[in-house]
Coordinates of N, CA and C in Angstrom, one line a residue:
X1 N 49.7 110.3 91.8 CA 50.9 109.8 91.1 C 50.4 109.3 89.7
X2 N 51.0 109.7 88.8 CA 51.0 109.5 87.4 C 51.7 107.9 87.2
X3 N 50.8 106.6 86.6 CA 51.1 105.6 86.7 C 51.9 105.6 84.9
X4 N 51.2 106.4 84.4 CA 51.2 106.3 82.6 C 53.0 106.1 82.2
X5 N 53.8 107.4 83.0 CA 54.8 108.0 82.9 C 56.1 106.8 83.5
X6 N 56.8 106.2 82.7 CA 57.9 105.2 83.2 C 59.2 106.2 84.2
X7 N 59.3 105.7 85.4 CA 60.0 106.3 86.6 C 61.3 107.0 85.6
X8 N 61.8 107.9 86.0 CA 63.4 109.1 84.9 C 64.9 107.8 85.6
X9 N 65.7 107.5 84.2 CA 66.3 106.2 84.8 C 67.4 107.1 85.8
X10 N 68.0 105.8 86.6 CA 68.8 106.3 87.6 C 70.3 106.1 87.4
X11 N 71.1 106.3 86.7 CA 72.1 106.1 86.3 C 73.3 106.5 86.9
X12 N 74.2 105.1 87.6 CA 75.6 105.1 88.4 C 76.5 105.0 87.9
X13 N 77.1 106.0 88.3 CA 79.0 105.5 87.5 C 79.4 105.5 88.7
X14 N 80.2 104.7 88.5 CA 81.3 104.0 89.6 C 82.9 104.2 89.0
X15 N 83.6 104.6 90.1 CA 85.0 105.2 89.8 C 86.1 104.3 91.0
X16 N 87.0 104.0 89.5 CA 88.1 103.0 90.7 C 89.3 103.6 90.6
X17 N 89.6 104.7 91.2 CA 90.9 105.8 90.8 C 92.4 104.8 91.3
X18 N 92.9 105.2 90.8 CA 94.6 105.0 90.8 C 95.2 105.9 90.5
X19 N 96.5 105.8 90.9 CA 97.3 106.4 90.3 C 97.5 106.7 88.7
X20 N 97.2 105.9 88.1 CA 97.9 105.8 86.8 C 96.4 106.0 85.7
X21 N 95.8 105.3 86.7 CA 94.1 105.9 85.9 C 92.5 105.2 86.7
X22 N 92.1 105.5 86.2 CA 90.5 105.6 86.7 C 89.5 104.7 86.1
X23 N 89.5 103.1 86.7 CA 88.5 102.5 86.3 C 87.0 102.9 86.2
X24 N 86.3 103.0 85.0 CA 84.9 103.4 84.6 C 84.3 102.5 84.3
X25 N 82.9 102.6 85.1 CA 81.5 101.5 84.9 C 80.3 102.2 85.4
X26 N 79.6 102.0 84.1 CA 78.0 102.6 84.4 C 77.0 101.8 84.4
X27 N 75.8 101.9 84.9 CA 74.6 101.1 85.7 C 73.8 101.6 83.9
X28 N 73.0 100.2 84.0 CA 71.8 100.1 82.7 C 71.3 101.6 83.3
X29 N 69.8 101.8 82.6 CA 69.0 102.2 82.7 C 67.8 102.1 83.8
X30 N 67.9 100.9 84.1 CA 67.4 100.1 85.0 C 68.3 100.0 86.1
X31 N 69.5 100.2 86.6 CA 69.7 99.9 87.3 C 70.2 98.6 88.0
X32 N 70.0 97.7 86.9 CA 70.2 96.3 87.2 C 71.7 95.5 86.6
X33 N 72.2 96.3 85.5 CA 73.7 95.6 85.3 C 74.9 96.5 85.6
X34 N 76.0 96.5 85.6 CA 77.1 97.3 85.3 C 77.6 97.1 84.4
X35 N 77.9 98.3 83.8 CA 78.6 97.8 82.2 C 80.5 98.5 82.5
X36 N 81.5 97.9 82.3 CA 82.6 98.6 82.2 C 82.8 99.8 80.9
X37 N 83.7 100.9 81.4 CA 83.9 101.5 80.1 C 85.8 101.5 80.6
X38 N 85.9 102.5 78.8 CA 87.0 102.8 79.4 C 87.7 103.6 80.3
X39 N 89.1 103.2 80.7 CA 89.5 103.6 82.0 C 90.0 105.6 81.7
X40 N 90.2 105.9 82.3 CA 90.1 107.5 82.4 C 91.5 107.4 82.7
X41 N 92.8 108.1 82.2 CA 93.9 108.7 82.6 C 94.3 109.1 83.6
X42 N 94.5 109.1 84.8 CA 95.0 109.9 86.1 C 96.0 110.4 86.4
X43 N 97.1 110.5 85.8 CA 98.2 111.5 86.3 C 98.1 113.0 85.6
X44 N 97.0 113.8 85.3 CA 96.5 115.0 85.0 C 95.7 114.9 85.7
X45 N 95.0 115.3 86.8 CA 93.8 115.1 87.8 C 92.6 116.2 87.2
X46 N 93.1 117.1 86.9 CA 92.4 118.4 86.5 C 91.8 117.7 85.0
X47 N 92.2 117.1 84.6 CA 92.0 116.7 83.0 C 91.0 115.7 83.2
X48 N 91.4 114.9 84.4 CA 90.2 113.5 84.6 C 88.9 113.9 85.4
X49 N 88.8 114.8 86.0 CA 88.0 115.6 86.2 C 87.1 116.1 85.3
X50 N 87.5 116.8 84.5 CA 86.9 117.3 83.6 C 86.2 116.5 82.6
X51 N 86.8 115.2 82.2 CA 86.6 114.6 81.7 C 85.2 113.3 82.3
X52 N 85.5 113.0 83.5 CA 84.3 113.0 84.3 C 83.0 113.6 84.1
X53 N 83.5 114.8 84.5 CA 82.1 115.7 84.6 C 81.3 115.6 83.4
X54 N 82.3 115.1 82.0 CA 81.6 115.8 80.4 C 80.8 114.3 80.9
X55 N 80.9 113.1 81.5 CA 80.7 111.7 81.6 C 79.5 112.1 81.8
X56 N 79.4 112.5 82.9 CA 78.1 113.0 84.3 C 76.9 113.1 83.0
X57 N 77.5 114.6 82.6 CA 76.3 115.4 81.5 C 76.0 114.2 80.2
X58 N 77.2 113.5 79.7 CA 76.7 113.0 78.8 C 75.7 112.0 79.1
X59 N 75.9 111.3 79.9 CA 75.4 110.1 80.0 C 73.8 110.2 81.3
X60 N 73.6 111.3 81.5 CA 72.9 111.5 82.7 C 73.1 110.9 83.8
X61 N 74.1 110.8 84.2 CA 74.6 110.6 85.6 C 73.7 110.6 86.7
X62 N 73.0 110.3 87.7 CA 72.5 110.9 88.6 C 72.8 110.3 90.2
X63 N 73.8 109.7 90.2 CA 75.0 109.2 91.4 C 76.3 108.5 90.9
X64 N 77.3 109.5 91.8 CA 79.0 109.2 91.3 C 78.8 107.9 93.0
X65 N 79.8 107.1 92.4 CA 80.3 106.0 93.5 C 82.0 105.8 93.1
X66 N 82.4 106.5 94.1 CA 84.2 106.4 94.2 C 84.4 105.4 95.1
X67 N 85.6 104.4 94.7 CA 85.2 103.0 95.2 C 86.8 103.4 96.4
X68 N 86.6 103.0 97.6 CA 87.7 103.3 98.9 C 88.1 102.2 99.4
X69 N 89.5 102.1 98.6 CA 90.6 101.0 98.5 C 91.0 100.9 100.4
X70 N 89.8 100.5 101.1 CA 90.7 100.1 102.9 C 91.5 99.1 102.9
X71 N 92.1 98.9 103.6 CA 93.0 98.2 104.3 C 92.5 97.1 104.7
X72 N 92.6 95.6 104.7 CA 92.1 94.4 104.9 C 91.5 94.4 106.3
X73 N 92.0 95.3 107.2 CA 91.2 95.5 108.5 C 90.0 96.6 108.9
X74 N 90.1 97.3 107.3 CA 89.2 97.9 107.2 C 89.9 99.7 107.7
X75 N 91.2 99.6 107.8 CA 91.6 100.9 107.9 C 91.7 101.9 106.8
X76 N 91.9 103.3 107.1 CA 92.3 104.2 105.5 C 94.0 104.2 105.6
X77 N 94.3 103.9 104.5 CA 95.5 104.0 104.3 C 95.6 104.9 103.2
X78 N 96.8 105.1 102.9 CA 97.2 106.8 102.3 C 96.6 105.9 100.7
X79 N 96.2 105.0 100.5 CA 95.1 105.0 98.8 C 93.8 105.3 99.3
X80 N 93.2 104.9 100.6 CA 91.9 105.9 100.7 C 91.9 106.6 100.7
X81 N 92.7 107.9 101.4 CA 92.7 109.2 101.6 C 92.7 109.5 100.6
X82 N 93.8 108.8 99.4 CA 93.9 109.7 97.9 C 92.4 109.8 97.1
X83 N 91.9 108.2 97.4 CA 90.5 108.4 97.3 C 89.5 109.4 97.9
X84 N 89.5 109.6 98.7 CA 88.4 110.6 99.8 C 88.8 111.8 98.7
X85 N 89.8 112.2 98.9 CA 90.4 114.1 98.7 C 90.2 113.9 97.0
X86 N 90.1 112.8 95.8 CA 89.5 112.4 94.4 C 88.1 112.7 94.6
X87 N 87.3 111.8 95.8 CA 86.2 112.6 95.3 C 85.5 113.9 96.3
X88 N 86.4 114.1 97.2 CA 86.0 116.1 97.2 C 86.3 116.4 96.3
X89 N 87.1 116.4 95.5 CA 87.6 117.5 94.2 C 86.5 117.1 93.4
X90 N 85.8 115.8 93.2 CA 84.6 115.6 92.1 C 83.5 116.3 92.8
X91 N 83.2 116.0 93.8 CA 82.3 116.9 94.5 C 82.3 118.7 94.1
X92 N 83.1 119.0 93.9 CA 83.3 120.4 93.9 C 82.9 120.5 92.2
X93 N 83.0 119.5 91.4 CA 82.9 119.4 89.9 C 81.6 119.4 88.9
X94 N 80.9 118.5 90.0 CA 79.6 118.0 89.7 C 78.5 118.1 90.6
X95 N 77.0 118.4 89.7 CA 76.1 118.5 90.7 C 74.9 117.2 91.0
X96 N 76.0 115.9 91.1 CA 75.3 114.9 91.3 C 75.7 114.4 92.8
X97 N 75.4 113.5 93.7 CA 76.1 113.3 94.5 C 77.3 111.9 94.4
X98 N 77.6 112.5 95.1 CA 79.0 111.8 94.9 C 79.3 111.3 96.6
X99 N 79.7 109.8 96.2 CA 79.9 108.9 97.8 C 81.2 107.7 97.5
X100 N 81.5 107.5 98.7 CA 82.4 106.4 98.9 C 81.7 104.9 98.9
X101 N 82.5 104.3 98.7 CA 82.1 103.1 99.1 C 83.2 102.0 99.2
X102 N 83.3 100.8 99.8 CA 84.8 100.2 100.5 C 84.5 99.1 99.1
X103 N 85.9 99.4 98.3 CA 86.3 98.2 97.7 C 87.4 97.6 97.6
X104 N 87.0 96.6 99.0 CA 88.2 95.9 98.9 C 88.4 94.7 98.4
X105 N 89.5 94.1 97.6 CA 89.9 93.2 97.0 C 88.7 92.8 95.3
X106 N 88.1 94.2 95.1 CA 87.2 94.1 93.8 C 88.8 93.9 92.3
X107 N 90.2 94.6 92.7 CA 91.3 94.4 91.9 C 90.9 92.8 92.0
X108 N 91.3 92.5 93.0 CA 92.2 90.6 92.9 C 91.1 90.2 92.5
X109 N 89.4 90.2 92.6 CA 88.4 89.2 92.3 C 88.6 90.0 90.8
X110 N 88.5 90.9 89.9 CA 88.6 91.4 88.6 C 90.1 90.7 88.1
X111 N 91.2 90.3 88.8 CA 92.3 89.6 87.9 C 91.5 88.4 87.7
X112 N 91.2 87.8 88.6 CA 90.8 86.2 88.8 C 90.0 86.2 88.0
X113 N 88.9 86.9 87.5 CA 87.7 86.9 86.5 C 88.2 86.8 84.7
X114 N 89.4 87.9 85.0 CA 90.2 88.2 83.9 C 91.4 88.2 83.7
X115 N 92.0 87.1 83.5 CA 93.4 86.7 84.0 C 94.2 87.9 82.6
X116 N 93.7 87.4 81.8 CA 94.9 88.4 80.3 C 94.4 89.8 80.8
X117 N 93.6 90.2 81.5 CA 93.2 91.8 81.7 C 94.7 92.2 82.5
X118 N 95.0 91.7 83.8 CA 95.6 91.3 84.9 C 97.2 91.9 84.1
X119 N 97.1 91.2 82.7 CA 98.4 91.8 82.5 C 98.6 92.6 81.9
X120 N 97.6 93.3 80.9 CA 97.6 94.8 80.2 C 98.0 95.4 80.9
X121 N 97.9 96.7 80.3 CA 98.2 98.1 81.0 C 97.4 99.1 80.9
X122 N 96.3 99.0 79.5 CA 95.7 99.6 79.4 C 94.1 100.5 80.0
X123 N 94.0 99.9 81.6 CA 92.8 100.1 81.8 C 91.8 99.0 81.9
X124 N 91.6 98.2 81.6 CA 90.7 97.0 81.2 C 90.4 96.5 82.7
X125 N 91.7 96.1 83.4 CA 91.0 95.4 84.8 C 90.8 96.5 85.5
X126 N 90.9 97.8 85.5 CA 90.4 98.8 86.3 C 89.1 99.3 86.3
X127 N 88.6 98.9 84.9 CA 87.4 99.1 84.7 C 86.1 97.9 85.0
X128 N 87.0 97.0 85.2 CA 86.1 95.9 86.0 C 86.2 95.7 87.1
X129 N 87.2 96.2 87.9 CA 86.6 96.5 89.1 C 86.0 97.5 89.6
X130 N 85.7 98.8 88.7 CA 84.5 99.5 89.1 C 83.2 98.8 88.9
X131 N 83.0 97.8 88.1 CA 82.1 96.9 87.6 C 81.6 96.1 88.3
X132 N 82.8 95.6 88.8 CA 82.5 94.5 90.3 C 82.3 95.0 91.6
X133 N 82.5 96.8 91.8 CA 82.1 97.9 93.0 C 80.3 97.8 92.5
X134 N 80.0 98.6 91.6 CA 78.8 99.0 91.0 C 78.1 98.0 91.0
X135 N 78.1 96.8 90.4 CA 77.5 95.3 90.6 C 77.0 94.8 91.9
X136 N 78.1 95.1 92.9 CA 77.5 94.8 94.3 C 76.3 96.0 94.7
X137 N 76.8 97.3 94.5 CA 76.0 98.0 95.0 C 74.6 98.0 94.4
X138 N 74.7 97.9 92.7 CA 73.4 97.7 92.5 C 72.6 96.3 92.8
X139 N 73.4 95.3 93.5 CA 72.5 94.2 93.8 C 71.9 94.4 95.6
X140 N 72.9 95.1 96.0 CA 72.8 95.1 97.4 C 70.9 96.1 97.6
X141 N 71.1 97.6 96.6 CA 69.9 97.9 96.2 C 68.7 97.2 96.4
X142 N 68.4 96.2 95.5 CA 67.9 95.6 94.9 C 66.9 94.3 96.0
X143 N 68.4 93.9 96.8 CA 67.8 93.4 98.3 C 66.8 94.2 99.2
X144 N 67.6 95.5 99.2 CA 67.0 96.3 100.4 C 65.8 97.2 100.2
X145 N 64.6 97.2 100.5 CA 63.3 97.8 99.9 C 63.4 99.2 100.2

């Protein structure tokens, strides 16, 4: 093993799909913060897709995290499924891997964090709770050796 050479960074985008658009947040270089971007459009699926993928390449992507809105009991309800069959269709798009992960109530902790976000429309609290998805997972990482 080559000690000289700094590890190739790992970089996570996290996706918080809706209807109306697609909260975006990407992991440092390291690994260690979430940064929010802007939110992605959703009622063109084919266009947010696409648009995605240019994300993936631009940014060197090397794990998608689609965040799976369950049910307070932890069931899928027809926003998971829309989620699940969002990221088969990214799967089919991109050659990073692409996974679920349960975010629930990351909306209501991202109003509470950002009360004037809560009332835009623009994207802003959707992109913080991909933030607050990505944030846990990359801390949860970080625990686990």
């Amino acid at each position: 093993m080559n000690h000289d050479q700094p590890a190739a960074p790992r970089r996570i985008l996290a996706l918080d799909p809706g209807e109306a658009r697609i909260g975006v947040a990407l992991s440092d270089d390291l690994g260690m913060l979430a940064h929010p971007r802007s939110a992605i459009p959703a009622r063109d699926q084919r266009h947010a897709i696409r648009t995605i993928a240019e994300l993936v390449q631009r940014e060197r992507i090397t794990e998608i995290i689609v965040g799976l809105p369950l049910t307070l009991t932890g069931a899928h309800g027809a926003q998971a499924r829309a989620a699940q069959a969002f990221a088969a269709q990214l799967r089919q798009a991109v050659s990073v891997p692409v996974r679920t992960a349960d975010e629930r109530l990351t909306s209501a902790q991202a109003a509470r964090q950002a009360p004037s976000a809560a009332r835009r429309r623009d994207g802003t609290l959707d992109s913080l709770a991909a933030a607050l998805l990505l944030q846990a997972e990359l801390d949860a990482r970080r625990r686990t050796p």
